[in-house]
């Protein structure tokens, strides 16, 4: 199909970016934005699902978060993508007193995402290009392939007959390419909720017309570190010590950390609400040298407020990306109390994680045989790409390059829509 026809006719397929924190769907049409509205007029659907206990109703996205925060009884689940490639993917979880497979939960969300895209587009999609991180799982090729196969199986069950995959940073590069007028060597930096992915690629108007782009990609790499890892690190460093993490037991030994890590990690928060976990926390309280702190932990678990606290921490991270200081209201578990956090607290909490991201970029440039001086543009995308420390470290690796910020939540989805048009017509 010629480039002119591609630009004139609506694509037959869509692009789906199933993200750890937010998801999008795109459909290429001449004269229209590729991204489709998924929740009211919003182009993103937070990757959140809430199962109501009272009537079995399921809510998604912002509505799911609102239902949870309003105090409805039920089960909130978030960061579902993080389960792909893990042993938990083949396990079951309790939803309203019945066992539901985690892959069924993912299928519920992806089916809803597809249905909303079809409703906005006014047509059915049976073909799609799905985004995927460069690595679902670090340093384990079999687990990584299993993660993609699982996602493909779930998408098939949701009604997508023909499926192709594209690396998310390459999709972002396609979106950037649609906006430029000259050829460039671009380092795409995609910092999402669960992974940090990078591609070094040659882009330009002439190259955009090619059906096959393999030769334009000099290198791709990634590491399983993203925004939810930054949230967890900030939570463990600044909030969980107020609940007893790092304190001592009466015998002088350090407080066990398992329950704190569960509460600071989105997809394991509910593990802290089991009878076994509650018994362990009661034992910690009995043996604690600083009981008031553990009483806050008990209050958090009793109130099933782990997701609430995680949201508070996430909002603090976002605020500290734009301001030098912010406050967290912890009144729900400690009456009348606030915690003041500074940018330095965030930087200190995530320093080691950002260091690993920087090492990944350095290896990428080495693998490609490219010096920093050869990079024309660093293109930032992904919801967590605005974290100042991370941007500073990456920019320092290519100090002469122009820095461009894409649509943090939409570049990948728009690029996947372009790729769907190329692959399926």
GROMACS .gro file of C-alpha atoms in nm:
model
  425
    1UNK     CA    1   0.000   0.000   0.000
    2UNK     CA    2   0.142   0.342  -0.092
    3UNK     CA    3   0.220   0.610   0.167
    4UNK     CA    4  -0.052   0.829   0.015
    5UNK     CA    5  -0.316   0.560   0.063
    6UNK     CA    6  -0.191   0.490   0.413
    7UNK     CA    7  -0.244   0.855   0.499
    8UNK     CA    8  -0.588   0.871   0.336
    9UNK     CA    9  -0.762   0.558   0.461
   10UNK     CA   10  -0.841   0.477   0.824
   11UNK     CA   11  -0.628   0.190   0.953
   12UNK     CA   12  -0.787  -0.152   0.980
   13UNK     CA   13  -0.608  -0.224   1.307
   14UNK     CA   14  -0.534  -0.044   1.632
   15UNK     CA   15  -0.234  -0.002   1.854
   16UNK     CA   16  -0.268  -0.095   2.221
   17UNK     CA   17  -0.032   0.023   2.492
   18UNK     CA   18  -0.116  -0.184   2.800
   19UNK     CA   19   0.090  -0.003   3.061
   20UNK     CA   20   0.180  -0.073   3.420
   21UNK     CA   21   0.019   0.252   3.536
   22UNK     CA   22  -0.178   0.381   3.236
   23UNK     CA   23  -0.304   0.233   2.909
   24UNK     CA   24  -0.394   0.382   2.571
   25UNK     CA   25  -0.535   0.272   2.237
   26UNK     CA   26  -0.464   0.436   1.902
   27UNK     CA   27  -0.617   0.425   1.554
   28UNK     CA   28  -0.457   0.605   1.259
   29UNK     CA   29  -0.692   0.827   1.061
   30UNK     CA   30  -0.602   1.117   0.836
   31UNK     CA   31  -0.663   1.451   1.003
   32UNK     CA   32  -0.732   1.303   1.348
   33UNK     CA   33  -0.529   1.238   1.660
   34UNK     CA   34  -0.443   0.870   1.678
   35UNK     CA   35  -0.533   0.825   2.043
   36UNK     CA   36  -0.890   0.723   2.128
   37UNK     CA   37  -1.082   0.852   2.429
   38UNK     CA   38  -1.112   0.573   2.685
   39UNK     CA   39  -1.268   0.731   2.993
   40UNK     CA   40  -1.497   1.024   2.917
   41UNK     CA   41  -1.277   1.260   2.714
   42UNK     CA   42  -0.956   1.120   2.866
   43UNK     CA   43  -0.710   0.953   2.629
   44UNK     CA   44  -0.563   0.732   2.901
   45UNK     CA   45  -0.720   0.462   3.113
   46UNK     CA   46  -0.533   0.405   3.439
   47UNK     CA   47  -0.450   0.035   3.459
   48UNK     CA   48  -0.668  -0.016   3.765
   49UNK     CA   49  -0.958  -0.248   3.829
   50UNK     CA   50  -1.193  -0.254   4.131
   51UNK     CA   51  -1.418  -0.550   4.208
   52UNK     CA   52  -1.716  -0.436   4.420
   53UNK     CA   53  -1.805  -0.673   4.703
   54UNK     CA   54  -2.169  -0.566   4.733
   55UNK     CA   55  -2.304  -0.636   4.386
   56UNK     CA   56  -2.018  -0.781   4.182
   57UNK     CA   57  -1.988  -0.463   3.972
   58UNK     CA   58  -1.644  -0.398   3.820
   59UNK     CA   59  -1.509  -0.048   3.769
   60UNK     CA   60  -1.198   0.057   3.580
   61UNK     CA   61  -0.947   0.340   3.561
   62UNK     CA   62  -1.022   0.665   3.742
   63UNK     CA   63  -1.366   0.535   3.839
   64UNK     CA   64  -1.203   0.236   4.009
   65UNK     CA   65  -0.971   0.460   4.210
   66UNK     CA   66  -1.262   0.687   4.306
   67UNK     CA   67  -1.474   0.394   4.421
   68UNK     CA   68  -1.191   0.266   4.637
   69UNK     CA   69  -1.118   0.606   4.790
   70UNK     CA   70  -1.488   0.663   4.861
   71UNK     CA   71  -1.479   0.357   5.084
   72UNK     CA   72  -1.673   0.102   4.879
   73UNK     CA   73  -1.614  -0.256   4.992
   74UNK     CA   74  -1.418  -0.455   4.739
   75UNK     CA   75  -1.081  -0.542   4.591
   76UNK     CA   76  -0.858  -0.289   4.414
   77UNK     CA   77  -0.589  -0.417   4.179
   78UNK     CA   78  -0.322  -0.210   4.004
   79UNK     CA   79   0.011  -0.260   3.822
   80UNK     CA   80  -0.132  -0.574   3.664
   81UNK     CA   81   0.132  -0.574   3.389
   82UNK     CA   82   0.399  -0.638   3.653
   83UNK     CA   83   0.260  -0.991   3.694
   84UNK     CA   84   0.358  -1.094   3.338
   85UNK     CA   85   0.654  -1.328   3.344
   86UNK     CA   86   0.624  -1.399   3.717
   87UNK     CA   87   0.508  -1.716   3.894
   88UNK     CA   88   0.203  -1.524   4.022
   89UNK     CA   89   0.063  -1.517   3.668
   90UNK     CA   90  -0.049  -1.880   3.704
   91UNK     CA   91  -0.190  -1.836   4.053
   92UNK     CA   92  -0.532  -1.739   4.183
   93UNK     CA   93  -0.649  -1.456   4.406
   94UNK     CA   94  -0.957  -1.409   4.621
   95UNK     CA   95  -1.219  -1.181   4.465
   96UNK     CA   96  -1.533  -1.148   4.673
   97UNK     CA   97  -1.494  -1.494   4.825
   98UNK     CA   98  -1.418  -1.677   4.502
   99UNK     CA   99  -1.089  -1.772   4.342
  100UNK     CA  100  -1.002  -1.586   4.021
  101UNK     CA  101  -0.692  -1.652   3.813
  102UNK     CA  102  -0.462  -1.353   3.773
  103UNK     CA  103  -0.464  -1.407   3.397
  104UNK     CA  104  -0.843  -1.377   3.409
  105UNK     CA  105  -0.806  -1.042   3.590
  106UNK     CA  106  -0.570  -0.920   3.317
  107UNK     CA  107  -0.812  -1.048   3.054
  108UNK     CA  108  -1.093  -0.854   3.219
  109UNK     CA  109  -0.895  -0.530   3.192
  110UNK     CA  110  -0.764  -0.581   2.838
  111UNK     CA  111  -1.112  -0.678   2.718
  112UNK     CA  112  -1.247  -0.356   2.868
  113UNK     CA  113  -0.967  -0.154   2.708
  114UNK     CA  114  -1.043  -0.304   2.366
  115UNK     CA  115  -1.418  -0.250   2.409
  116UNK     CA  116  -1.377   0.116   2.500
  117UNK     CA  117  -1.149   0.175   2.201
  118UNK     CA  118  -1.408   0.014   1.972
  119UNK     CA  119  -1.687   0.222   2.124
  120UNK     CA  120  -1.499   0.547   2.056
  121UNK     CA  121  -1.389   0.440   1.708
  122UNK     CA  122  -1.735   0.311   1.615
  123UNK     CA  123  -1.590  -0.009   1.473
  124UNK     CA  124  -1.458  -0.347   1.580
  125UNK     CA  125  -1.086  -0.419   1.603
  126UNK     CA  126  -0.974  -0.777   1.544
  127UNK     CA  127  -0.613  -0.684   1.463
  128UNK     CA  128  -0.367  -0.493   1.678
  129UNK     CA  129  -0.006  -0.412   1.745
  130UNK     CA  130   0.060  -0.443   2.117
  131UNK     CA  131   0.343  -0.263   2.287
  132UNK     CA  132   0.587  -0.453   2.500
  133UNK     CA  133   0.893  -0.352   2.704
  134UNK     CA  134   1.233  -0.451   2.570
  135UNK     CA  135   1.244  -0.694   2.861
  136UNK     CA  136   0.940  -0.807   3.057
  137UNK     CA  137   1.188  -0.996   3.274
  138UNK     CA  138   1.558  -0.908   3.309
  139UNK     CA  139   1.821  -1.172   3.232
  140UNK     CA  140   1.575  -1.457   3.168
  141UNK     CA  141   1.491  -1.508   2.801
  142UNK     CA  142   1.250  -1.794   2.868
  143UNK     CA  143   1.049  -1.598   3.126
  144UNK     CA  144   1.049  -1.297   2.894
  145UNK     CA  145   0.908  -1.502   2.606
  146UNK     CA  146   0.655  -1.661   2.841
  147UNK     CA  147   0.537  -1.312   2.940
  148UNK     CA  148   0.479  -1.214   2.575
  149UNK     CA  149   0.306  -1.545   2.503
  150UNK     CA  150   0.078  -1.494   2.803
  151UNK     CA  151  -0.014  -1.144   2.692
  152UNK     CA  152  -0.081  -1.270   2.339
  153UNK     CA  153  -0.303  -1.549   2.472
  154UNK     CA  154  -0.500  -1.303   2.686
  155UNK     CA  155  -0.540  -1.063   2.392
  156UNK     CA  156  -0.661  -1.348   2.168
  157UNK     CA  157  -0.920  -1.441   2.430
  158UNK     CA  158  -1.034  -1.076   2.432
  159UNK     CA  159  -1.113  -1.098   2.061
  160UNK     CA  160  -0.796  -0.984   1.888
  161UNK     CA  161  -0.742  -1.236   1.609
  162UNK     CA  162  -0.418  -1.106   1.455
  163UNK     CA  163  -0.156  -0.966   1.691
  164UNK     CA  164   0.189  -0.822   1.639
  165UNK     CA  165   0.423  -0.685   1.903
  166UNK     CA  166   0.646  -0.381   1.896
  167UNK     CA  167   0.899  -0.260   2.149
  168UNK     CA  168   0.754   0.041   2.328
  169UNK     CA  169   1.054   0.275   2.276
  170UNK     CA  170   1.050   0.196   1.902
  171UNK     CA  171   0.681   0.286   1.892
  172UNK     CA  172   0.765   0.614   2.065
  173UNK     CA  173   1.033   0.675   1.800
  174UNK     CA  174   0.771   0.632   1.526
  175UNK     CA  175   0.557   0.897   1.693
  176UNK     CA  176   0.851   1.138   1.717
  177UNK     CA  177   0.943   1.067   1.356
  178UNK     CA  178   0.600   1.185   1.239
  179UNK     CA  179   0.682   1.532   1.375
  180UNK     CA  180   1.027   1.603   1.225
  181UNK     CA  181   1.150   1.725   0.887
  182UNK     CA  182   1.508   1.595   0.878
  183UNK     CA  183   1.696   1.277   0.955
  184UNK     CA  184   1.820   1.231   1.312
  185UNK     CA  185   1.988   0.973   1.532
  186UNK     CA  186   1.759   0.956   1.834
  187UNK     CA  187   1.798   0.799   2.176
  188UNK     CA  188   1.445   0.718   2.292
  189UNK     CA  189   1.414   0.711   2.672
  190UNK     CA  190   1.087   0.550   2.781
  191UNK     CA  191   1.044   0.544   3.158
  192UNK     CA  192   0.714   0.374   3.233
  193UNK     CA  193   0.549   0.243   3.544
  194UNK     CA  194   0.730  -0.090   3.543
  195UNK     CA  195   1.026  -0.070   3.306
  196UNK     CA  196   1.283   0.168   3.161
  197UNK     CA  197   1.336   0.104   2.791
  198UNK     CA  198   1.573   0.256   2.539
  199UNK     CA  199   1.622   0.251   2.164
  200UNK     CA  200   1.887   0.412   1.950
  201UNK     CA  201   1.728   0.460   1.609
  202UNK     CA  202   1.770   0.659   1.289
  203UNK     CA  203   1.449   0.840   1.200
  204UNK     CA  204   1.340   1.082   0.931
  205UNK     CA  205   1.069   1.157   0.673
  206UNK     CA  206   1.222   0.931   0.408
  207UNK     CA  207   1.279   0.644   0.648
  208UNK     CA  208   0.918   0.672   0.771
  209UNK     CA  209   0.799   0.548   0.432
  210UNK     CA  210   0.981   0.218   0.464
  211UNK     CA  211   0.779  -0.089   0.558
  212UNK     CA  212   1.085  -0.257   0.715
  213UNK     CA  213   1.276  -0.056   0.976
  214UNK     CA  214   1.508  -0.319   1.119
  215UNK     CA  215   1.823  -0.163   0.972
  216UNK     CA  216   1.737   0.175   1.127
  217UNK     CA  217   1.753   0.036   1.481
  218UNK     CA  218   2.108   0.046   1.611
  219UNK     CA  219   2.036  -0.097   1.955
  220UNK     CA  220   1.760  -0.156   2.209
  221UNK     CA  221   1.785  -0.225   2.579
  222UNK     CA  222   1.595  -0.204   2.901
  223UNK     CA  223   1.581  -0.277   3.270
  224UNK     CA  224   1.289  -0.375   3.492
  225UNK     CA  225   1.286  -0.045   3.682
  226UNK     CA  226   1.009   0.213   3.652
  227UNK     CA  227   0.782   0.454   3.832
  228UNK     CA  228   0.632   0.195   4.065
  229UNK     CA  229   0.985   0.104   4.177
  230UNK     CA  230   1.049   0.471   4.254
  231UNK     CA  231   0.724   0.475   4.453
  232UNK     CA  232   0.827   0.168   4.650
  233UNK     CA  233   1.174   0.305   4.721
  234UNK     CA  234   1.032   0.637   4.848
  235UNK     CA  235   0.771   0.452   5.055
  236UNK     CA  236   1.031   0.226   5.217
  237UNK     CA  237   1.272   0.512   5.282
  238UNK     CA  238   1.029   0.775   5.411
  239UNK     CA  239   0.695   0.625   5.520
  240UNK     CA  240   0.747   0.267   5.632
  241UNK     CA  241   1.001   0.366   5.903
  242UNK     CA  242   0.711   0.552   6.068
  243UNK     CA  243   0.536   0.213   6.085
  244UNK     CA  244   0.834   0.032   6.233
  245UNK     CA  245   1.059  -0.061   5.941
  246UNK     CA  246   1.421  -0.042   6.053
  247UNK     CA  247   1.332  -0.030   6.423
  248UNK     CA  248   1.449  -0.290   6.675
  249UNK     CA  249   1.274  -0.572   6.854
  250UNK     CA  250   1.305  -0.608   7.231
  251UNK     CA  251   1.580  -0.865   7.180
  252UNK     CA  252   1.788  -0.613   6.983
  253UNK     CA  253   1.731  -0.774   6.644
  254UNK     CA  254   1.599  -0.573   6.353
  255UNK     CA  255   1.229  -0.571   6.270
  256UNK     CA  256   1.145  -0.824   5.992
  257UNK     CA  257   1.072  -0.639   5.669
  258UNK     CA  258   0.847  -0.871   5.465
  259UNK     CA  259   0.516  -0.702   5.550
  260UNK     CA  260   0.659  -0.356   5.480
  261UNK     CA  261   0.782  -0.463   5.136
  262UNK     CA  262   0.440  -0.613   5.060
  263UNK     CA  263   0.266  -0.288   5.155
  264UNK     CA  264   0.508  -0.078   4.949
  265UNK     CA  265   0.465  -0.286   4.630
  266UNK     CA  266   0.145  -0.230   4.433
  267UNK     CA  267   0.071  -0.586   4.326
  268UNK     CA  268   0.150  -0.742   4.667
  269UNK     CA  269  -0.036  -0.501   4.897
  270UNK     CA  270  -0.325  -0.743   4.942
  271UNK     CA  271  -0.088  -1.010   5.078
  272UNK     CA  272  -0.062  -0.797   5.393
  273UNK     CA  273  -0.435  -0.842   5.458
  274UNK     CA  274  -0.435  -1.221   5.501
  275UNK     CA  275  -0.499  -1.388   5.838
  276UNK     CA  276  -0.143  -1.519   5.837
  277UNK     CA  277  -0.001  -1.171   5.777
  278UNK     CA  278  -0.221  -1.022   6.051
  279UNK     CA  279  -0.097  -1.285   6.297
  280UNK     CA  280   0.264  -1.205   6.206
  281UNK     CA  281   0.204  -0.832   6.256
  282UNK     CA  282   0.046  -0.900   6.596
  283UNK     CA  283   0.358  -1.096   6.689
  284UNK     CA  284   0.576  -0.807   6.574
  285UNK     CA  285   0.375  -0.571   6.796
  286UNK     CA  286   0.424  -0.796   7.096
  287UNK     CA  287   0.802  -0.810   7.042
  288UNK     CA  288   0.855  -0.452   6.921
  289UNK     CA  289   1.083  -0.212   7.100
  290UNK     CA  290   0.878   0.080   6.963
  291UNK     CA  291   0.516  -0.034   6.981
  292UNK     CA  292   0.349   0.293   6.872
  293UNK     CA  293   0.510   0.260   6.528
  294UNK     CA  294   0.384  -0.096   6.485
  295UNK     CA  295   0.040   0.020   6.603
  296UNK     CA  296   0.036   0.249   6.297
  297UNK     CA  297   0.117  -0.058   6.087
  298UNK     CA  298  -0.172  -0.243   6.251
  299UNK     CA  299  -0.402   0.052   6.184
  300UNK     CA  300  -0.299   0.059   5.817
  301UNK     CA  301  -0.371  -0.311   5.775
  302UNK     CA  302  -0.693  -0.304   5.980
  303UNK     CA  303  -0.821  -0.020   5.760
  304UNK     CA  304  -0.697  -0.198   5.445
  305UNK     CA  305  -0.538   0.134   5.360
  306UNK     CA  306  -0.226   0.006   5.186
  307UNK     CA  307  -0.340   0.125   4.843
  308UNK     CA  308  -0.438   0.460   4.993
  309UNK     CA  309  -0.089   0.508   5.134
  310UNK     CA  310   0.072   0.395   4.808
  311UNK     CA  311  -0.133   0.657   4.624
  312UNK     CA  312  -0.018   0.922   4.871
  313UNK     CA  313   0.343   0.827   4.804
  314UNK     CA  314   0.291   0.826   4.426
  315UNK     CA  315   0.142   1.175   4.441
  316UNK     CA  316   0.434   1.290   4.653
  317UNK     CA  317   0.679   1.158   4.392
  318UNK     CA  318   0.491   1.348   4.121
  319UNK     CA  319   0.485   1.666   4.332
  320UNK     CA  320   0.858   1.640   4.407
  321UNK     CA  321   0.927   1.616   4.035
  322UNK     CA  322   0.801   1.974   4.005
  323UNK     CA  323   0.861   2.128   4.349
  324UNK     CA  324   1.136   2.113   4.613
  325UNK     CA  325   0.901   2.006   4.894
  326UNK     CA  326   0.564   1.844   4.955
  327UNK     CA  327   0.353   1.701   5.238
  328UNK     CA  328   0.179   1.369   5.287
  329UNK     CA  329  -0.127   1.360   5.511
  330UNK     CA  330  -0.114   1.036   5.712
  331UNK     CA  331  -0.410   1.130   5.931
  332UNK     CA  332  -0.595   0.814   5.832
  333UNK     CA  333  -0.348   0.604   6.034
  334UNK     CA  334  -0.198   0.868   6.267
  335UNK     CA  335  -0.452   1.132   6.363
  336UNK     CA  336  -0.357   1.486   6.263
  337UNK     CA  337  -0.009   1.397   6.141
  338UNK     CA  338   0.169   1.503   5.821
  339UNK     CA  339   0.503   1.401   5.674
  340UNK     CA  340   0.713   1.662   5.495
  341UNK     CA  341   0.926   1.530   5.209
  342UNK     CA  342   1.193   1.716   5.016
  343UNK     CA  343   1.338   1.657   4.668
  344UNK     CA  344   1.652   1.528   4.839
  345UNK     CA  345   1.445   1.253   5.006
  346UNK     CA  346   1.325   1.134   4.666
  347UNK     CA  347   1.673   1.158   4.514
  348UNK     CA  348   1.825   0.960   4.800
  349UNK     CA  349   1.558   0.691   4.784
  350UNK     CA  350   1.591   0.629   4.410
  351UNK     CA  351   1.962   0.699   4.359
  352UNK     CA  352   2.062   0.333   4.323
  353UNK     CA  353   1.773   0.261   4.085
  354UNK     CA  354   1.859   0.560   3.868
  355UNK     CA  355   2.220   0.443   3.867
  356UNK     CA  356   2.113   0.110   3.716
  357UNK     CA  357   1.912   0.295   3.452
  358UNK     CA  358   2.220   0.501   3.363
  359UNK     CA  359   2.431   0.185   3.338
  360UNK     CA  360   2.178   0.039   3.096
  361UNK     CA  361   2.201   0.346   2.869
  362UNK     CA  362   2.581   0.335   2.879
  363UNK     CA  363   2.579  -0.032   2.775
  364UNK     CA  364   2.334   0.047   2.496
  365UNK     CA  365   2.564   0.310   2.346
  366UNK     CA  366   2.857   0.071   2.374
  367UNK     CA  367   2.665  -0.210   2.202
  368UNK     CA  368   2.574   0.027   1.918
  369UNK     CA  369   2.930   0.157   1.883
  370UNK     CA  370   2.800   0.514   1.907
  371UNK     CA  371   2.961   0.798   2.098
  372UNK     CA  372   2.749   1.047   2.289
  373UNK     CA  373   2.852   1.314   2.039
  374UNK     CA  374   2.682   1.121   1.760
  375UNK     CA  375   2.334   1.146   1.916
  376UNK     CA  376   2.123   1.428   1.775
  377UNK     CA  377   1.822   1.404   2.008
  378UNK     CA  378   1.723   1.245   2.337
  379UNK     CA  379   1.348   1.186   2.327
  380UNK     CA  380   1.186   1.140   2.669
  381UNK     CA  381   0.852   0.965   2.704
  382UNK     CA  382   0.669   0.757   2.965
  383UNK     CA  383   0.493   0.873   3.278
  384UNK     CA  384   0.803   0.863   3.497
  385UNK     CA  385   1.039   1.035   3.252
  386UNK     CA  386   0.985   1.366   3.435
  387UNK     CA  387   1.170   1.256   3.751
  388UNK     CA  388   1.446   1.521   3.774
  389UNK     CA  389   1.732   1.299   3.895
  390UNK     CA  390   1.671   1.049   3.617
  391UNK     CA  391   1.659   1.317   3.347
  392UNK     CA  392   1.979   1.475   3.478
  393UNK     CA  393   2.166   1.142   3.472
  394UNK     CA  394   2.052   1.052   3.121
  395UNK     CA  395   2.115   1.399   2.982
  396UNK     CA  396   2.466   1.390   3.128
  397UNK     CA  397   2.538   1.083   2.912
  398UNK     CA  398   2.462   1.281   2.593
  399UNK     CA  399   2.526   1.644   2.694
  400UNK     CA  400   2.540   1.780   2.338
  401UNK     CA  401   2.212   1.626   2.226
  402UNK     CA  402   1.888   1.818   2.198
  403UNK     CA  403   1.635   1.707   2.462
  404UNK     CA  404   1.274   1.670   2.352
  405UNK     CA  405   0.980   1.570   2.570
  406UNK     CA  406   0.707   1.372   2.400
  407UNK     CA  407   0.358   1.303   2.523
  408UNK     CA  408   0.449   1.114   2.839
  409UNK     CA  409   0.137   0.900   2.829
  410UNK     CA  410   0.051   0.905   2.459
  411UNK     CA  411   0.363   0.877   2.241
  412UNK     CA  412   0.381   0.499   2.258
  413UNK     CA  413   0.011   0.449   2.181
  414UNK     CA  414   0.031   0.690   1.885
  415UNK     CA  415   0.340   0.514   1.753
  416UNK     CA  416   0.175   0.173   1.789
  417UNK     CA  417  -0.118   0.303   1.583
  418UNK     CA  418   0.123   0.404   1.306
  419UNK     CA  419   0.288   0.063   1.323
  420UNK     CA  420  -0.052  -0.110   1.308
  421UNK     CA  421  -0.126   0.082   0.990
  422UNK     CA  422   0.203  -0.031   0.837
  423UNK     CA  423   0.165  -0.393   0.940
  424UNK     CA  424  -0.205  -0.452   0.876
  425UNK     CA  425  -0.307  -0.174   0.637
   0.00000   0.00000   0.00000
